[in-house]
C-alpha positions as a Markdown table, in Angstrom:
| # | Residue | x | y | z |
|---|---|---|---|---|
| 1 | Met | -1.0 | -8.6 | -20.3 |
| 2 | Tyr | -1.9 | -7.6 | -16.8 |
| 3 | His | -0.2 | -5.9 | -14.0 |
| 4 | Leu | -1.1 | -6.0 | -10.3 |
| 5 | Ala | -2.2 | -2.9 | -8.5 |
| 6 | Gln | -2.0 | -2.5 | -4.7 |
| 7 | Val | -3.3 | 0.1 | -2.3 |
| 8 | Asn | -2.7 | 0.2 | 1.4 |
| 9 | Ile | -3.6 | 2.7 | 4.0 |
| 10 | Ala | -2.5 | 3.3 | 7.6 |
| 11 | Arg | -3.8 | 5.5 | 10.4 |
| 12 | Met | -1.0 | 7.3 | 12.1 |
| 13 | Phe | -0.8 | 7.7 | 15.9 |
| 14 | Ala | 0.5 | 11.2 | 15.4 |
| 15 | Pro | 1.2 | 13.7 | 12.6 |
| 16 | Leu | 4.3 | 13.0 | 10.5 |
| 17 | Asp | 6.2 | 15.9 | 12.1 |
| 18 | Asp | 5.6 | 14.5 | 15.6 |
| 19 | Pro | 8.7 | 12.8 | 17.2 |
| 20 | Leu | 6.7 | 9.6 | 17.6 |
| 21 | Met | 6.7 | 9.2 | 13.8 |
| 22 | Ala | 10.4 | 10.0 | 13.3 |
| 23 | Gly | 11.5 | 6.4 | 12.9 |
| 24 | Phe | 8.9 | 5.9 | 10.1 |
| 25 | Val | 9.8 | 9.2 | 8.4 |
| 26 | Ala | 13.5 | 8.4 | 8.5 |
| 27 | Lys | 13.0 | 5.2 | 6.6 |
| 28 | Leu | 10.5 | 6.5 | 4.0 |
| 29 | Asp | 12.9 | 7.6 | 1.2 |
| 30 | Glu | 15.0 | 4.4 | 1.7 |
| 31 | Val | 11.9 | 2.1 | 1.4 |
| 32 | Asn | 10.6 | 4.0 | -1.6 |
| 33 | Ala | 14.0 | 3.7 | -3.4 |
| 34 | Leu | 14.0 | 0.0 | -2.6 |
| 35 | Ala | 10.6 | -0.4 | -4.2 |
| 36 | Asp | 11.6 | 1.6 | -7.2 |
| 37 | Gly | 14.6 | -0.7 | -7.8 |
| 38 | Ser | 12.9 | -4.0 | -7.0 |
| 39 | Pro | 12.3 | -6.7 | -9.6 |
| 40 | Gly | 8.8 | -6.4 | -11.0 |
| 41 | Phe | 8.2 | -2.8 | -9.8 |
| 42 | Val | 6.3 | -0.7 | -12.4 |
| 43 | Trp | 5.1 | 2.5 | -10.8 |
| 44 | Arg | 4.1 | 4.1 | -7.5 |
| 45 | Phe | 1.8 | 6.9 | -6.7 |
| 46 | Gln | 3.7 | 10.0 | -5.5 |
| 47 | Thr | 3.4 | 13.7 | -5.2 |
| 48 | Ser | 6.1 | 16.2 | -6.0 |
| 49 | Glu | 7.8 | 15.4 | -2.7 |
| 50 | Gly | 8.6 | 11.9 | -4.1 |
| 51 | Asn | 6.2 | 10.0 | -1.8 |
| 52 | Ala | 2.5 | 10.1 | -1.1 |
| 53 | Thr | 2.5 | 11.3 | 2.5 |
| 54 | Ser | 1.1 | 14.8 | 1.7 |
| 55 | Leu | -2.0 | 13.3 | 0.0 |
| 56 | Arg | -5.0 | 13.0 | 2.2 |
| 57 | Ala | -7.3 | 10.6 | 0.3 |
| 58 | Tyr | -9.8 | 10.4 | 3.2 |
| 59 | Glu | -11.5 | 12.9 | 5.4 |
| 60 | Asp | -9.4 | 11.5 | 8.3 |
| 61 | Asp | -6.1 | 13.4 | 8.1 |
| 62 | Ser | -4.3 | 10.7 | 10.0 |
| 63 | Ile | -4.7 | 8.2 | 7.2 |
| 64 | Leu | -1.7 | 7.7 | 4.9 |
| 65 | Phe | -2.3 | 6.4 | 1.4 |
| 66 | Asn | 0.0 | 4.2 | -0.7 |
| 67 | Met | -0.5 | 2.7 | -4.1 |
| 68 | Ser | 1.8 | 0.9 | -6.5 |
| 69 | Val | 1.8 | -1.3 | -9.6 |
| 70 | Trp | 3.8 | -4.5 | -10.1 |
| 71 | Thr | 4.3 | -7.0 | -12.9 |
| 72 | Ser | 3.1 | -9.9 | -10.8 |
| 73 | Leu | 1.8 | -11.0 | -7.4 |
| 74 | Gln | 5.1 | -12.9 | -6.9 |
| 75 | Ala | 7.1 | -9.7 | -7.4 |
| 76 | Leu | 5.0 | -7.7 | -4.9 |
| 77 | Ser | 5.0 | -10.6 | -2.5 |
| 78 | Ala | 8.8 | -10.8 | -2.7 |
| 79 | Phe | 9.2 | -7.1 | -1.9 |
| 80 | Val | 6.7 | -7.2 | 1.0 |
| 81 | Tyr | 7.5 | -10.5 | 2.6 |
| 82 | Val | 10.6 | -12.2 | 1.3 |
| 83 | Met | 13.4 | -9.6 | 0.9 |
| 84 | Glu | 15.3 | -8.8 | 4.1 |
| 85 | Ser | 15.1 | -5.1 | 3.6 |
| 86 | Ser | 14.2 | -1.8 | 5.1 |
| 87 | His | 10.6 | -2.4 | 4.0 |
| 88 | Arg | 10.4 | -5.6 | 6.0 |
| 89 | His | 12.0 | -3.8 | 9.0 |
| 90 | Val | 9.4 | -1.0 | 8.8 |
| 91 | Met | 6.6 | -3.6 | 8.5 |
| 92 | Lys | 7.7 | -5.4 | 11.6 |
| 93 | Gln | 7.6 | -2.0 | 13.6 |
| 94 | Arg | 4.4 | -0.7 | 12.1 |
| 95 | Arg | 2.5 | -0.9 | 15.4 |
| 96 | Arg | 4.8 | 1.7 | 16.8 |
| 97 | Trp | 3.4 | 4.3 | 14.3 |
| 98 | Phe | 0.1 | 3.0 | 13.1 |
| 99 | Glu | -3.2 | 1.9 | 14.6 |
| 100 | Arg | -4.9 | -1.4 | 13.8 |
| 101 | Phe | -7.7 | -1.1 | 11.3 |
| 102 | Asp | -11.0 | -2.8 | 11.8 |
| 103 | Gly | -11.2 | -4.6 | 8.4 |
| 104 | Pro | -8.9 | -4.6 | 5.4 |
| 105 | Tyr | -6.3 | -1.9 | 5.0 |
| 106 | Met | -4.9 | -3.3 | 1.7 |
| 107 | Ala | -6.4 | -4.4 | -1.6 |
| 108 | Leu | -4.9 | -6.0 | -4.7 |
| 109 | Trp | -6.5 | -6.1 | -8.2 |
| 110 | Trp | -5.4 | -6.8 | -11.7 |
| 111 | Ile | -5.2 | -4.0 | -14.3 |
| 112 | Leu | -4.3 | -3.9 | -18.0 |
| 113 | Glu | -0.6 | -3.3 | -18.6 |
| 114 | Gly | -0.1 | 0.5 | -19.1 |
| 115 | His | -3.1 | 1.5 | -16.9 |
| 116 | Met | -2.2 | 3.7 | -13.9 |
| 117 | Pro | -4.9 | 3.5 | -11.3 |
| 118 | Thr | -6.4 | 6.6 | -9.7 |
| 119 | Val | -6.8 | 7.4 | -6.1 |
| 120 | Glu | -10.5 | 7.0 | -6.4 |
| 121 | Glu | -10.2 | 3.7 | -8.2 |
| 122 | Ala | -8.0 | 2.4 | -5.3 |
| 123 | Lys | -10.4 | 3.6 | -2.7 |
| 124 | Glu | -13.3 | 1.9 | -4.5 |
| 125 | Arg | -11.4 | -1.4 | -4.6 |
| 126 | Leu | -10.5 | -1.2 | -0.9 |
| 127 | Glu | -14.2 | -0.4 | -0.1 |
| 128 | Phe | -15.4 | -3.3 | -2.3 |
| 129 | Leu | -13.1 | -5.7 | -0.4 |
| 130 | Arg | -14.5 | -4.4 | 2.9 |
| 131 | Glu | -18.1 | -4.8 | 1.7 |
| 132 | His | -17.9 | -8.0 | -0.3 |
| 133 | Gly | -14.8 | -9.9 | 0.8 |
| 134 | Glu | -12.2 | -11.3 | -1.5 |
| 135 | Thr | -13.2 | -11.6 | -5.1 |
| 136 | Ala | -11.4 | -11.2 | -8.4 |
| 137 | Asn | -12.4 | -7.5 | -8.2 |
| 138 | Ala | -10.4 | -6.9 | -5.0 |
| 139 | Phe | -8.4 | -9.4 | -2.9 |
| 140 | Ser | -5.4 | -9.8 | -0.6 |
| 141 | Phe | -2.3 | -12.0 | -0.4 |
| 142 | Lys | -4.4 | -14.5 | 1.7 |
| 143 | His | -6.7 | -15.3 | -1.2 |
| 144 | Ser | -5.4 | -14.2 | -4.5 |
| 145 | Phe | -7.0 | -14.5 | -7.9 |
| 146 | Pro | -5.4 | -15.1 | -11.3 |
| 147 | Ala | -5.1 | -12.2 | -13.8 |
């Protein structure tokens, strides 16, 4: 059996404690709780604060890192795009808080059930997608691959 891992990053316009980011910060716990309770959700990377906002996976301190595991592409897709939810509301407003990336900011890949991906593994998949385009090793919703 396989599960789907996802990583996404975002470059903030300002630090999390800046008033500009208040709308995003206010929704963070709600969105994480929604993910935790969504059909097909398996796991999400988090620190002791209950989210991943304190982790700086890149040298650029303005980049936020998010990673989760889902039972299927359909389950993740439903959470991201289908459900009328706080997550979708935040996604629609993301340009208020985050810069556009030149290239991919999200990668998907299949993992063996029970495997929890590491931060380094996720960064490698995202970089692979940037360098090689969509393959079974790293892909996006636009061009997915079977498990």
